[in-house]
Short mmCIF file of C-alpha atoms in Angstrom, two decimals:
data_model
loop_
_atom_site.label_atom_id
_atom_site.label_comp_id
_atom_site.label_asym_id
_atom_site.label_seq_id
_atom_site.Cartn_x
_atom_site.Cartn_y
_atom_site.Cartn_z
CA MET A 1 39.52 31.00 11.32
CA ASN A 2 38.42 33.01 14.32
CA GLN A 3 35.80 34.80 12.19
CA GLY A 4 33.71 31.66 11.63
CA PHE A 5 31.28 31.20 8.81
CA ALA A 6 29.04 33.83 7.30
CA PRO A 7 25.43 33.59 8.46
CA VAL A 8 23.01 31.91 6.11
CA PHE A 9 19.70 33.64 5.64
CA ALA A 10 16.66 31.85 4.30
CA THR A 11 15.41 33.27 1.05
CA PRO A 12 11.74 34.15 1.19
CA LYS A 13 9.52 31.96 -0.93
CA SER A 14 6.85 33.43 -3.10
CA LYS A 15 3.90 34.84 -1.20
CA GLN A 16 1.33 33.16 -3.41
CA PRO A 17 -1.23 31.22 -1.40
CA GLN A 18 -0.70 27.53 -1.85
CA ASN A 19 -3.68 25.25 -2.04
CA PRO A 20 -3.13 22.12 0.02
CA PRO A 21 -3.81 18.88 -1.84
CA GLN A 22 -7.38 17.75 -1.44
CA PRO A 23 -7.83 14.40 0.29
CA ILE A 24 -9.37 11.66 -1.80
CA SER A 25 -12.24 9.57 -0.61
CA MET A 26 -11.71 6.11 0.80
CA GLN A 27 -13.62 4.58 -2.12
CA GLU A 28 -11.30 6.28 -4.62
CA LEU A 29 -8.24 5.13 -2.70
CA GLN A 30 -9.45 1.55 -2.39
CA GLY A 31 -10.45 1.34 -6.04
CA SER A 32 -7.23 2.82 -7.34
CA LEU A 33 -5.02 0.68 -5.11
CA SER A 34 -6.51 -2.63 -6.18
CA SER A 35 -6.93 -1.66 -9.85
CA TYR A 36 -3.29 -0.60 -10.06
CA PHE A 37 -2.21 -4.24 -9.99
CA ASP A 38 -4.70 -5.56 -12.57
CA ASP A 39 -2.10 -5.64 -15.35
CA VAL A 40 0.76 -7.21 -13.39
CA PRO A 41 1.65 -10.55 -15.02
CA ASP A 42 1.27 -13.53 -12.70
CA PRO A 43 4.33 -15.84 -12.92
CA ARG A 44 2.80 -18.58 -10.77
CA VAL A 45 1.83 -22.06 -11.95
CA ASN A 46 -1.90 -22.24 -12.73
CA ARG A 47 -2.60 -25.21 -10.45
CA THR A 48 -1.34 -23.28 -7.42
CA LYS A 49 -3.35 -20.08 -7.90
CA ARG A 50 -5.83 -20.14 -5.04
CA HIS A 51 -5.51 -16.41 -4.38
CA LEU A 52 -5.45 -13.51 -6.81
CA LEU A 53 -2.04 -11.93 -7.24
CA LYS A 54 -3.41 -8.41 -6.80
CA ASP A 55 -4.98 -9.43 -3.47
CA ILE A 56 -1.62 -10.75 -2.27
CA LEU A 57 0.22 -7.62 -3.42
CA VAL A 58 -2.25 -5.20 -1.83
CA ILE A 59 -2.18 -7.05 1.51
CA ALA A 60 1.64 -7.16 1.39
CA ILE A 61 1.91 -3.43 0.75
CA LEU A 62 -0.67 -2.44 3.35
CA SER A 63 0.84 -4.66 6.03
CA THR A 64 4.30 -3.27 5.30
CA ILE A 65 3.00 0.29 5.60
CA ALA A 66 1.41 -0.70 8.91
CA GLY A 67 4.79 -1.90 10.20
CA GLY A 68 4.62 -5.58 9.30
CA ASP A 69 7.91 -7.39 8.97
CA GLY A 70 7.62 -10.71 7.20
CA TRP A 71 5.13 -13.20 5.85
CA GLU A 72 3.51 -14.00 9.19
CA ASP A 73 2.82 -10.31 9.80
CA MET A 74 1.22 -10.06 6.36
CA GLU A 75 -1.10 -12.96 7.12
CA ASN A 76 -1.94 -11.58 10.57
CA TYR A 77 -2.64 -8.15 9.09
CA GLY A 78 -4.93 -9.70 6.48
CA ILE A 79 -6.82 -11.69 9.09
CA SER A 80 -7.22 -8.70 11.41
CA LYS A 81 -8.41 -6.43 8.56
CA GLN A 82 -10.34 -9.03 6.56
CA GLN A 83 -13.73 -7.37 6.93
CA TRP A 84 -12.33 -4.08 5.59
CA LEU A 85 -10.23 -5.74 2.85
CA GLN A 86 -13.28 -7.59 1.51
CA LYS A 87 -14.82 -4.24 0.60
CA PHE A 88 -12.36 -3.73 -2.25
CA LEU A 89 -10.51 -7.05 -2.76
CA ASP A 90 -12.03 -10.23 -4.18
CA LEU A 91 -10.44 -12.71 -1.72
CA PRO A 92 -12.08 -15.77 -3.34
CA ASN A 93 -10.42 -18.16 -0.86
CA GLY A 94 -10.02 -15.84 2.10
CA ILE A 95 -6.74 -14.36 3.32
CA PRO A 96 -3.60 -15.98 1.86
CA SER A 97 -1.53 -17.90 4.40
CA ASP A 98 2.02 -16.93 5.24
CA ASP A 99 3.45 -19.62 2.95
CA THR A 100 1.45 -18.47 -0.09
#
């Protein structure tokens, strides 16, 4: 046991130049994010649908990525980013409240 472990050497990776992924434009990102949820079935009762489901889902995901933790944070995120969110979300009745 006094010899220890054999050293581990990193194996060299191929020397081919790797092309970094190209960033997409903000318009492409916004369009793809909101259109991704177009086909999600909405299980809510029709009389209670004031806000589009895809709007709710996009705000929930973005606020979570931004560090939000809970329904109130989602509403606060939506309110603080409303001007930007309106560029790619419909928001027919504004930002959904925390109890939506």
